[in-house]
Amino acid sequence: MSRAFRASAVLAACAVLGGPVLTAQSDEGMWLPTDPPRQQLKDKYGFDLTDAWAARAMRASVRFGGASGGFVSPDGLIVTNHHVGADSIHKLSTKDRDLLRDGFYAKTRSEELKCPDMELNVLQSIEDVTDRVNAAVKPQMTTAQAFAARRAVMAEIEKESLTATGLRSDVVTLYQGGLYHLYRSKKYTDVRLVFAPETGIAAFGGDVDNFEYPRHGLDVCFFRAYENDAPAKVADFFKWNTTGPAENDLVFVTGHPGTTNRLETLAKLKHRRDVTLPYTLYRLRTLEAALTQFSEQSPEQRRRASADLHRVANARKAFAGQIQGLLDPKILGQKRDAEAQFADTLKTQLTGSGQADERYQKSLRRIADLQAVFAGFEKNYYLIERGDAFYSELFAVARHCARMADELPRKSADRLREYRDSNLDSLKLQLYSPAPLYPDLERRKLEASLTFLAENLGGDHPLVVRVLDGKNPAARATELVADTKLFDVAERKKLVEGGKTAVDASTDPLVKLARAIDADARVVRKRYEEEVEEPERQAYAEIARLRFLALGRTVPPDATFTLRLAFGTVKGYEVDGAALPFHTTFAGAFARADALGNRDPFELPSRWRDGKAKLDLSTPFDFVSTADTIGGNSGSPVLNRAGELVGINFDRNRHGLVRNFVYTDIQARHIAVHSRAVLEALRKLYGAGELVKELTGQE
Amino acid sequence: MSRAFRASAVLAACAVLGGPVLTAQSDEGMWLPTDPPRQQLKDKYGFDLTDAWAARAMRASVRFGGASGGFVSPDGLIVTNHHVGADSIHKLSTKDRDLLRDGFYAKTRSEELKCPDMELNVLQSIEDVTDRVNAAVKPQMTTAQAFAARRAVMAEIEKESLTATGLRSDVVTLYQGGLYHLYRSKKYTDVRLVFAPETGIAAFGGDVDNFEYPRHGLDVCFFRAYENDAPAKVADFFKWNTTGPAENDLVFVTGHPGTTNRLETLAKLKHRRDVTLPYTLYRLRTLEAALTQFSEQSPEQRRRASADLHRVANARKAFAGQIQGLLDPKILGQKRDAEAQFADTLKTQLTGSGQADERYQKSLRRIADLQAVFAGFEKNYYLIERGDAFYSELFAVARHCARMADELPRKSADRLREYRDSNLDSLKLQLYSPAPLYPDLERRKLEASLTFLAENLGGDHPLVVRVLDGKNPAARATELVADTKLFDVAERKKLVEGGKTAVDASTDPLVKLARAIDADARVVRKRYEEEVEEPERQAYAEIARLRFLALGRTVPPDATFTLRLAFGTVKGYEVDGAALPFHTTFAGAFARADALGNRDPFELPSRWRDGKAKLDLSTPFDFVSTADTIGGNSGSPVLNRAGELVGINFDRNRHGLVRNFVYTDIQARHIAVHSRAVLEALRKLYGAGELVKELTGQE
C-alpha cells in the first residue's frame, strides 16, 4: 500500500451501516440466491431476474471450502481461482514435480490428476427453519441450556435431511441469529485437476499486488468433478462468453462470501478493533515471519511452505486493511449515527409495539457487555480451543482422533458440532488425506505457535508448563514431530477405529498432547458458547426482529460462507486524479515485469517471456466492477445478463478492504480475470485447444 | 534454526548464574580493560597479561556507537564489520551508486568517502566515581529526589571532566548500580570509507545463516579516522597477522558488548520472558513485516529499506533466541538454584554482618515488586517515551528539536540526560546529518508504528486519538510525511537555534505531533525513572555490595556497551554427533551457493563467481572460539597472545543466543572473519594492493 489509504474520502456516498437506508442507486448487497433484489435490478438496470436464471446460477455455482467456482461445461468442468486450487495443486506436487511453479495441463481426461482430499458442494435448496430452531429454545432456559437445545435441534434437522435426501445438509445462522436456514448440497469428492498456469502468472505481483489494481494475474485453474469414475454430467453450467464485459455492463457475481460485519453493533466493532484484530495481526505476523524464514532456507523449503505462506500473507493483508478501516473515525462515526438513526426510526415508526427502541438499546448494551466478558478469556479461546497455539496439520489430526474417541459414542445432537453425524464423512476425507506433510515444516510451524502461546500466556502459566513439558518451544516442537506416527494415514485410522481404548493407550506424543489440553480446551469452548455466542445470538435476533418489523427484509444478512448473488457495473475509477481503466491488458503485464527487473514477484514464467510474440497483447487481462464481494468470493463466476461467464473474480482492491464494515463504490472494486484472457492464454501459450473447445465449442 | 535448540544440553558445564562460582576452567567473562583476569589467564593458559598489552588493546579499540572496531595502521585505518559500517555505507549510497550492493574501494586517500554523521570513540581512561555518585544520594531522599540527585552528580562529573580534558566523558553504571565509572574517550567525527565488499559476500546467507555456523561471510569493511582533514596518526594499533589462528590457540576479543542479564534476578528474568520480550517480538515482527513488504515493491525500495531491515531482522533473531532461552526451564532453574546458593553463602560466610542474607532476600523481593509496578505502564513507556509508536528518523528529529527548546535553557544537571552539555555535540552530529531520508520509507515506517500504537492501546485511548488526529494510521502517516519540512537540515537548525519561540511557532506537523505527546511522554518517563529505575538501582547496589563482601570482584559486571576484554580458545564443536571444524574455507562458500541455486541470500557477487579461479580455495574464511561475546561485539578485533589481529568478530552461533543469561562453551561460539581471508580477497578479487600493503607492509 504505497499510497494513502483513502477510505475516509470515499464514505460520502456509502450506504448507512446496518441501518435502514439502502437506496436504489447502490449496488450493495450479498443477496440470498432465493431472495434476490428483483425490484432494485428492475429499477436501476431494467433487468428482469427470472426464477430460471436464479435457479441455474445457484446450481451451476460450486463451493470450494471457503471459496467459490462454477461449472463451465456439461461434463463437470469447473473454473475457480488458481489461489483457490493452490492447496490441492500443492498437495499434488513433489520436489520433482512442482505443479505450482511449472503449471499443469491434462491434454486428455486420463491425465487429469485426482486431488487427495477435495470436497465440492453444489447448493440444491434452501429452507427456512427459524421457527423450529427457536421453538427448541424455551424462555426459561439458561444460556447454557439454550445453547445445548439449539445445537441439538440443528443437528437433528441436519440428520433428518441427510437421511431423507442423501444431500449434505447444514443449518446456517443468518443475521447473527435472526434467521436459520437449512442448506442442502450435492457433494463431489472425486475432483481432478485439469489445468493450472504457473504461479508466476497466476499470482503475478505476489503480495505486493495483492489487493491492488491495476492488476495482471491469470488467477484461474480448472478442475473436473467425477462421479463413479466418470466425468459428472451436470444440467446447469455457465456458458463461457468469448467477448467478455464492456464498460458499464451490468454483471453478477455468484459465490460464497465469507464474513462481513456490517450488521454488528458499534461495541462489537470496537471490540474487533481493540482486542480481536490486534491479537490476530500479532499472530499472523508471527506465523508469516516463521514461514518466510523457513522458505528462505532453500528452494525446496520455499515450495513446501508456499501454500501456508500465501494463506497467511493474504489474511495479514486483509486484516491489516480491516484495522485501518476500524481506526478511521469516520467509519465508526457513521456506525454510531446509524444506530442512533435506527433508534429514532423505531421510536417514530413502532410506537406502541412494546417500547421497540428500549428493546433495541437493551440489546445494544447486552452486546457491549458481552464484549467485556469475552475479552476476559478470548486469547485462551483462540490459543487452546481454536488451536492457534498448535499451528500444525498433524496436531489437528491428533486432536480429531482424541476427540472422536470421546464424542462418537454420544448422540449426534449432544456432540461438539463438528462431530455431528451429518458432517462425519467430510471430516474423515480431511483426516485420512494422503496429501504429503513435511516434518521440517510441521516442526517450524509448531515451534512458532508454541512460542506464541508462551508469549501470550507467560512461561509459568500451568497450561504452558504442561504443553512444553520441561523443554523450550523449539525443543518441544522437535520432539513432537520426530516421535509422532501420525504422518501415516493408517495410524490415524487405527486410532479413530480403535476408539477410546486405542486413544487412551496411544503413546503418540501429539495424541498425548491433544489429550493433555482437552479438558482446558473444552472448558474455554463451553464458556465461549454459553457466555458469549448464545447470548449474542439472542441479542442480535432481537435486533433482527426489530429490523424486520421496521424495514422488512430490505437489508441482506451478513456474509456467512454460503451462496450469495451480488451485482454491479463494470467500470474504472480515479486515484489521485488519475483514471484507472476498467481493464488491464497483456501488454501491461510485460511492461510491469520489465519495469521491475523481471524479479520475483514480478518474474514472468519463461513460457510467457518466450511466447510474447504469439499473444495479442491488447487482450484484456483483468477487469473491475462495483459488485459487492468479500473474501470467500475468490473463484466466483462473473456473469452477464444472459448468465454467461465473462470473468472469474479473484480479489478486491485496497479501497475494498473496508467492505467488511461498509459498502462503497467510489473507488472500491472487485477484480476478475477477463474471459478472453483465459482463452487467449490457453490457445496461444498452453496448447490447450481441447480445453478451449470444451469451453466454447470452438478450437 | 532448522535443528533443535540445544541450550539445555549444554548447561551441565555452565558457570552458575550470578552466583559465586567462576572456575579457572571457564572462559566466561567480559572483563573491564582496567581489571582483566590476570590470574585466570596465568593459571589456565600460562599467559602473562602485561599492563602495556592491556593499555594498547584499550587505546587501539574503537567504539562505533553500539559496536566495535580497531585501529590497524598508524594512519588511522580502522577495521570493523560490514554490517557495522552498513548504516554509513547506506547513507553514502544513492539509487545510482549502490555501495551496499556493489561494494567500494578507495584506491587513493583522496577517493575515501566522508561519512555524513559517524562518531567514533577511543577509550583513554577509566576512573571509579562510585563514592561521589553515591554520596550525592542521601538516605532520607525519596526515590524521585534520589534519581534527580544521581542524574545531577553524573552530569556534573561529566562536565567537569570534559572541561578539564576536552575528552568525551561518560559516567557508566556497572553491576546494575553497584559501581559508577567515568569513561574518557577521544572522539573522531571525520571518518571516511576506505573499503567495503558487496553485501552479497559480507552477509552471505543473509537472515538464514545469521547466528549460524558453519558460516561464509566476509563481514568486514575499513574506515579511516581523520583529524584536521588528514589521516589521524595513532600510536596504538593492531598489527595484522598474516597467518591467522590455529586450532586451540588462545585468543582475545576486545570490544563493546552491549547487554547481558547474568546478574539480574530470577524475577527480573521472568518479567523479561513474560512481558518485555513478547512485546519486543510483537513489535519487531510488525516492523519486519512492514519493511519486507516495502522492500518487495521494487529494487530501489529494497535498497532504501535495507539498513533498517537488516537491523530489525537481526534483533528479531537475537530476541527470538533469548525467549527460547528463558522458556527453557533448566536455565531459570539454574538461576533459582544460584540465588538459593548465594543466600546460603551469605548465611555461612557473613554471619554477624547485619543479617546479610536478609538484606539479600529483601533486595530480591524489592526487585520482584518493581517488575509488577513496571508491568503496569511498560508498554506506554516504550510506545510514547522510547518512541516505538513513531518509528521514523524524522519524528526523532522533530522530538529533539521540540525538547531542546525546553531543556537547553535549564542547567545541564537538571536536563533529561541526553541533553546534558557533555552530550550536545554528539547529538547535533546526528540531528544535522545530511544523510538522505526517503519519504516513502518514512511514511511506511510511521504507518506501521502508528498502527502498532493503536493495536496496543486501543482506538479510543486519548493519546491514540490525539496522535491520529481524526485519520487512520495510514492516512495520518501520509499527511505527516507529506507536510513536514524536516527533510531539510536547515529547517532543523532553524528550530534548534530559534529555541522555544521557533518551536512554539512551528506549524510543522511532526513538530506539532512531538509537542502534542510530550507531556504524556515526560510523565511516563518520570514514572519509570523514579518508580522503577532508581529503586532497582538501589536494590541491585545492595546485592552488589553483598557480592563484593562475600566474593570480592571475581564476577565481572554485566555488559553495558563499554569496552571489555574477553578471552577463549579457538576450537570447533559437535552438533548431533557431527564435528564442525574451527574454520570454514572459501571452497565452502562456493559449495553452499551452488547447493542453494545461487539465489538470494546465497547469491555470490559476480566478482566472486567470475574470480573463483584466482582464489586459493583452501583459504580459511570464518572461524570460531569460546570467548565470551554478545551483541555490540560486532567488529571486535580478535587478537593472539602477541596482541596481533587474527580475526574480526561478527556473530555468535545459535547456541550462543542464551549468552545474555548464561555462559557456556560446549557448543556456543563467537564467529570471526579470519585475517587471511581478508588479505586473500583484497589481493585477488578487489585489486586492493595498497590496502594490503598498509595492513601488512607487503603487497
mmCIF file of N, CA and C in Angstrom, chain A residues 419-489:
data_model
loop_
_atom_site.group_PDB
_atom_site.id
_atom_site.type_symbol
_atom_site.label_atom_id
_atom_site.label_comp_id
_atom_site.label_asym_id
_atom_site.label_seq_id
_atom_site.Cartn_x
_atom_site.Cartn_y
_atom_site.Cartn_z
ATOM 1 N N TYR A 419 -18.585 -32.838 15.040
ATOM 2 C CA TYR A 419 -18.631 -34.304 15.008
ATOM 3 C C TYR A 419 -20.049 -34.837 14.816
ATOM 4 N N ARG A 420 -21.011 -33.961 14.483
ATOM 5 C CA ARG A 420 -22.378 -34.411 14.226
ATOM 6 C C ARG A 420 -22.368 -35.392 13.042
ATOM 7 N N ASP A 421 -23.311 -36.334 13.064
ATOM 8 C CA ASP A 421 -23.339 -37.385 12.045
ATOM 9 C C ASP A 421 -23.241 -36.836 10.628
ATOM 10 N N SER A 422 -23.988 -35.739 10.383
ATOM 11 C CA SER A 422 -24.080 -35.262 9.003
ATOM 12 C C SER A 422 -22.765 -34.670 8.505
ATOM 13 N N ASN A 423 -21.805 -34.515 9.402
ATOM 14 C CA ASN A 423 -20.530 -33.927 8.995
ATOM 15 C C ASN A 423 -19.387 -34.937 8.945
ATOM 16 N N LEU A 424 -19.660 -36.188 9.395
ATOM 17 C CA LEU A 424 -18.548 -37.120 9.611
ATOM 18 C C LEU A 424 -17.806 -37.503 8.337
ATOM 19 N N ASP A 425 -18.544 -37.695 7.244
ATOM 20 C CA ASP A 425 -17.861 -38.095 6.008
ATOM 21 C C ASP A 425 -16.878 -37.016 5.553
ATOM 22 N N SER A 426 -17.332 -35.769 5.614
ATOM 23 C CA SER A 426 -16.460 -34.667 5.191
ATOM 24 C C SER A 426 -15.221 -34.587 6.085
ATOM 25 N N LEU A 427 -15.448 -34.784 7.384
ATOM 26 C CA LEU A 427 -14.340 -34.723 8.323
ATOM 27 C C LEU A 427 -13.314 -35.812 8.031
ATOM 28 N N LYS A 428 -13.804 -37.009 7.769
ATOM 29 C CA LYS A 428 -12.880 -38.132 7.513
ATOM 30 C C LYS A 428 -12.107 -37.950 6.213
ATOM 31 N N LEU A 429 -12.727 -37.292 5.238
ATOM 32 C CA LEU A 429 -11.998 -37.024 3.990
ATOM 33 C C LEU A 429 -10.730 -36.224 4.291
ATOM 34 N N GLN A 430 -10.842 -35.260 5.173
ATOM 35 C CA GLN A 430 -9.669 -34.464 5.568
ATOM 36 C C GLN A 430 -8.706 -35.286 6.414
ATOM 37 N N LEU A 431 -9.283 -35.976 7.369
ATOM 38 C CA LEU A 431 -8.479 -36.697 8.366
ATOM 39 C C LEU A 431 -7.623 -37.784 7.727
ATOM 40 N N TYR A 432 -8.169 -38.429 6.719
ATOM 41 C CA TYR A 432 -7.459 -39.550 6.091
ATOM 42 C C TYR A 432 -6.786 -39.131 4.787
ATOM 43 N N SER A 433 -6.591 -37.847 4.600
ATOM 44 C CA SER A 433 -5.973 -37.383 3.361
ATOM 45 C C SER A 433 -4.543 -37.904 3.226
ATOM 46 N N PRO A 434 -4.241 -38.477 2.051
ATOM 47 C CA PRO A 434 -2.872 -38.946 1.824
ATOM 48 C C PRO A 434 -1.929 -37.827 1.378
ATOM 49 N N ALA A 435 -2.391 -36.586 1.402
ATOM 50 C CA ALA A 435 -1.533 -35.483 0.955
ATOM 51 C C ALA A 435 -0.262 -35.451 1.800
ATOM 52 N N PRO A 436 0.884 -35.136 1.148
ATOM 53 C CA PRO A 436 2.150 -35.156 1.886
ATOM 54 C C PRO A 436 2.206 -34.069 2.958
ATOM 55 N N LEU A 437 2.803 -34.415 4.104
ATOM 56 C CA LEU A 437 3.120 -33.424 5.138
ATOM 57 C C LEU A 437 4.629 -33.476 5.344
ATOM 58 N N TYR A 438 5.213 -32.334 5.671
ATOM 59 C CA TYR A 438 6.678 -32.244 5.725
ATOM 60 C C TYR A 438 7.139 -32.015 7.164
ATOM 61 N N PRO A 439 7.930 -32.949 7.694
ATOM 62 C CA PRO A 439 8.345 -32.835 9.102
ATOM 63 C C PRO A 439 9.019 -31.509 9.421
ATOM 64 N N ASP A 440 9.892 -31.024 8.526
ATOM 65 C CA ASP A 440 10.584 -29.773 8.858
ATOM 66 C C ASP A 440 9.611 -28.598 8.927
ATOM 67 N N LEU A 441 8.622 -28.601 8.048
ATOM 68 C CA LEU A 441 7.636 -27.521 8.062
ATOM 69 C C LEU A 441 6.717 -27.622 9.280
ATOM 70 N N GLU A 442 6.258 -28.837 9.551
ATOM 71 C CA GLU A 442 5.413 -29.028 10.728
ATOM 72 C C GLU A 442 6.148 -28.588 12.003
ATOM 73 N N ARG A 443 7.433 -28.938 12.069
ATOM 74 C CA ARG A 443 8.226 -28.581 13.239
ATOM 75 C C ARG A 443 8.325 -27.061 13.387
ATOM 76 N N ARG A 444 8.606 -26.391 12.266
ATOM 77 C CA ARG A 444 8.787 -24.942 12.323
ATOM 78 C C ARG A 444 7.489 -24.240 12.699
ATOM 79 N N LYS A 445 6.369 -24.748 12.168
ATOM 80 C CA LYS A 445 5.078 -24.149 12.488
ATOM 81 C C LYS A 445 4.728 -24.360 13.967
ATOM 82 N N LEU A 446 5.031 -25.551 14.448
ATOM 83 C CA LEU A 446 4.753 -25.820 15.859
ATOM 84 C C LEU A 446 5.648 -24.970 16.756
ATOM 85 N N GLU A 447 6.903 -24.852 16.394
ATOM 86 C CA GLU A 447 7.802 -24.022 17.205
ATOM 87 C C GLU A 447 7.261 -22.595 17.292
ATOM 88 N N ALA A 448 6.866 -22.062 16.137
ATOM 89 C CA ALA A 448 6.372 -20.675 16.125
ATOM 90 C C ALA A 448 5.120 -20.528 16.976
ATOM 91 N N SER A 449 4.211 -21.482 16.866
ATOM 92 C CA SER A 449 2.942 -21.314 17.565
ATOM 93 C C SER A 449 3.056 -21.653 19.049
ATOM 94 N N LEU A 450 3.913 -22.585 19.405
ATOM 95 C CA LEU A 450 4.127 -22.858 20.832
ATOM 96 C C LEU A 450 4.805 -21.658 21.499
ATOM 97 N N THR A 451 5.724 -21.031 20.778
ATOM 98 C CA THR A 451 6.353 -19.822 21.313
ATOM 99 C C THR A 451 5.313 -18.719 21.477
ATOM 100 N N PHE A 452 4.444 -18.611 20.477
ATOM 101 C CA PHE A 452 3.367 -17.616 20.537
ATOM 102 C C PHE A 452 2.465 -17.867 21.752
ATOM 103 N N LEU A 453 2.188 -19.116 22.030
ATOM 104 C CA LEU A 453 1.406 -19.473 23.218
ATOM 105 C C LEU A 453 2.079 -18.932 24.475
ATOM 106 N N ALA A 454 3.378 -19.229 24.600
ATOM 107 C CA ALA A 454 4.098 -18.798 25.800
ATOM 108 C C ALA A 454 4.181 -17.282 25.878
ATOM 109 N N GLU A 455 4.363 -16.630 24.746
ATOM 110 C CA GLU A 455 4.413 -15.170 24.743
ATOM 111 C C GLU A 455 3.099 -14.587 25.258
ATOM 112 N N ASN A 456 2.002 -15.239 24.911
ATOM 113 C CA ASN A 456 0.697 -14.702 25.282
ATOM 114 C C ASN A 456 0.281 -15.018 26.708
ATOM 115 N N LEU A 457 0.594 -16.231 27.165
ATOM 116 C CA LEU A 457 0.120 -16.605 28.499
ATOM 117 C C LEU A 457 1.204 -16.507 29.565
ATOM 118 N N GLY A 458 2.468 -16.473 29.158
ATOM 119 C CA GLY A 458 3.556 -16.406 30.141
ATOM 120 C C GLY A 458 4.104 -17.792 30.451
ATOM 121 N N GLY A 459 5.376 -17.836 30.763
ATOM 122 C CA GLY A 459 6.069 -19.116 30.928
ATOM 123 C C GLY A 459 5.642 -19.920 32.144
ATOM 124 N N ASP A 460 5.023 -19.265 33.130
ATOM 125 C CA ASP A 460 4.615 -20.005 34.330
ATOM 126 C C ASP A 460 3.152 -20.423 34.295
ATOM 127 N N HIS A 461 2.428 -20.093 33.234
ATOM 128 C CA HIS A 461 1.027 -20.495 33.138
ATOM 129 C C HIS A 461 0.970 -22.029 33.140
ATOM 130 N N PRO A 462 0.090 -22.584 33.980
ATOM 131 C CA PRO A 462 0.071 -24.063 34.108
ATOM 132 C C PRO A 462 -0.097 -24.769 32.770
ATOM 133 N N LEU A 463 -0.905 -24.205 31.901
ATOM 134 C CA LEU A 463 -1.105 -24.854 30.610
ATOM 135 C C LEU A 463 0.167 -24.802 29.772
ATOM 136 N N VAL A 464 0.866 -23.701 29.829
ATOM 137 C CA VAL A 464 2.116 -23.587 29.077
ATOM 138 C C VAL A 464 3.124 -24.600 29.611
ATOM 139 N N VAL A 465 3.209 -24.695 30.922
ATOM 140 C CA VAL A 465 4.126 -25.656 31.547
ATOM 141 C C VAL A 465 3.772 -27.075 31.087
ATOM 142 N N ARG A 466 2.483 -27.380 31.088
ATOM 143 C CA ARG A 466 2.049 -28.724 30.689
ATOM 144 C C ARG A 466 2.356 -28.975 29.209
ATOM 145 N N VAL A 467 2.086 -28.002 28.381
ATOM 146 C CA VAL A 467 2.301 -28.171 26.941
ATOM 147 C C VAL A 467 3.789 -28.326 26.621
ATOM 148 N N LEU A 468 4.619 -27.519 27.256
ATOM 149 C CA LEU A 468 6.050 -27.548 26.914
ATOM 150 C C LEU A 468 6.782 -28.722 27.567
ATOM 151 N N ASP A 469 6.232 -29.231 28.636
ATOM 152 C CA ASP A 469 6.738 -30.468 29.219
ATOM 153 C C ASP A 469 8.242 -30.388 29.532
ATOM 154 N N GLY A 470 8.672 -29.271 30.090
ATOM 155 C CA GLY A 470 10.061 -29.172 30.547
ATOM 156 C C GLY A 470 11.080 -28.800 29.486
ATOM 157 N N LYS A 471 10.580 -28.460 28.281
ATOM 158 C CA LYS A 471 11.529 -28.012 27.241
ATOM 159 C C LYS A 471 11.153 -26.600 26.811
ATOM 160 N N ASN A 472 12.015 -25.984 26.037
ATOM 161 C CA ASN A 472 11.575 -24.741 25.418
ATOM 162 C C ASN A 472 10.770 -25.074 24.159
ATOM 163 N N PRO A 473 10.055 -24.110 23.591
ATOM 164 C CA PRO A 473 9.171 -24.418 22.453
ATOM 165 C C PRO A 473 9.900 -25.085 21.284
ATOM 166 N N ALA A 474 11.121 -24.642 21.006
ATOM 167 C CA ALA A 474 11.849 -25.212 19.876
ATOM 168 C C ALA A 474 12.147 -26.692 20.112
ATOM 169 N N ALA A 475 12.627 -27.014 21.297
ATOM 170 C CA ALA A 475 12.963 -28.408 21.597
ATOM 171 C C ALA A 475 11.694 -29.258 21.669
ATOM 172 N N ARG A 476 10.629 -28.674 22.211
ATOM 173 C CA ARG A 476 9.371 -29.419 22.317
ATOM 174 C C ARG A 476 8.808 -29.725 20.924
ATOM 175 N N ALA A 477 8.870 -28.768 20.024
ATOM 176 C CA ALA A 477 8.374 -28.979 18.658
ATOM 177 C C ALA A 477 9.183 -30.079 17.971
ATOM 178 N N THR A 478 10.470 -30.053 18.168
ATOM 179 C CA THR A 478 11.329 -31.075 17.564
ATOM 180 C C THR A 478 10.927 -32.466 18.021
ATOM 181 N N GLU A 479 10.742 -32.590 19.310
ATOM 182 C CA GLU A 479 10.400 -33.881 19.898
ATOM 183 C C GLU A 479 9.024 -34.366 19.416
ATOM 184 N N LEU A 480 8.061 -33.470 19.384
ATOM 185 C CA LEU A 480 6.702 -33.865 18.987
ATOM 186 C C LEU A 480 6.683 -34.388 17.555
ATOM 187 N N VAL A 481 7.366 -33.688 16.675
ATOM 188 C CA VAL A 481 7.319 -34.074 15.263
ATOM 189 C C VAL A 481 8.200 -35.296 14.997
ATOM 190 N N ALA A 482 9.311 -35.382 15.714
ATOM 191 C CA ALA A 482 10.205 -36.529 15.494
ATOM 192 C C ALA A 482 9.546 -37.832 15.940
ATOM 193 N N ASP A 483 8.737 -37.765 16.991
ATOM 194 C CA ASP A 483 8.256 -39.009 17.594
ATOM 195 C C ASP A 483 6.836 -39.399 17.187
ATOM 196 N N THR A 484 6.121 -38.543 16.494
ATOM 197 C CA THR A 484 4.735 -38.900 16.155
ATOM 198 C C THR A 484 4.701 -39.884 14.984
ATOM 199 N N LYS A 485 3.641 -40.705 14.969
ATOM 200 C CA LYS A 485 3.446 -41.610 13.827
ATOM 201 C C LYS A 485 2.291 -41.168 12.940
ATOM 202 N N LEU A 486 1.771 -39.999 13.197
ATOM 203 C CA LEU A 486 0.555 -39.582 12.500
ATOM 204 C C LEU A 486 0.773 -39.129 11.063
ATOM 205 N N PHE A 487 2.027 -39.092 10.618
ATOM 206 C CA PHE A 487 2.251 -38.886 9.186
ATOM 207 C C PHE A 487 1.594 -40.022 8.390
ATOM 208 N N ASP A 488 1.475 -41.163 9.028
ATOM 209 C CA ASP A 488 0.950 -42.368 8.384
ATOM 210 C C ASP A 488 -0.578 -42.423 8.550
ATOM 211 N N VAL A 489 -1.300 -42.390 7.414
ATOM 212 C CA VAL A 489 -2.768 -42.375 7.464
ATOM 213 C C VAL A 489 -3.312 -43.628 8.160
#
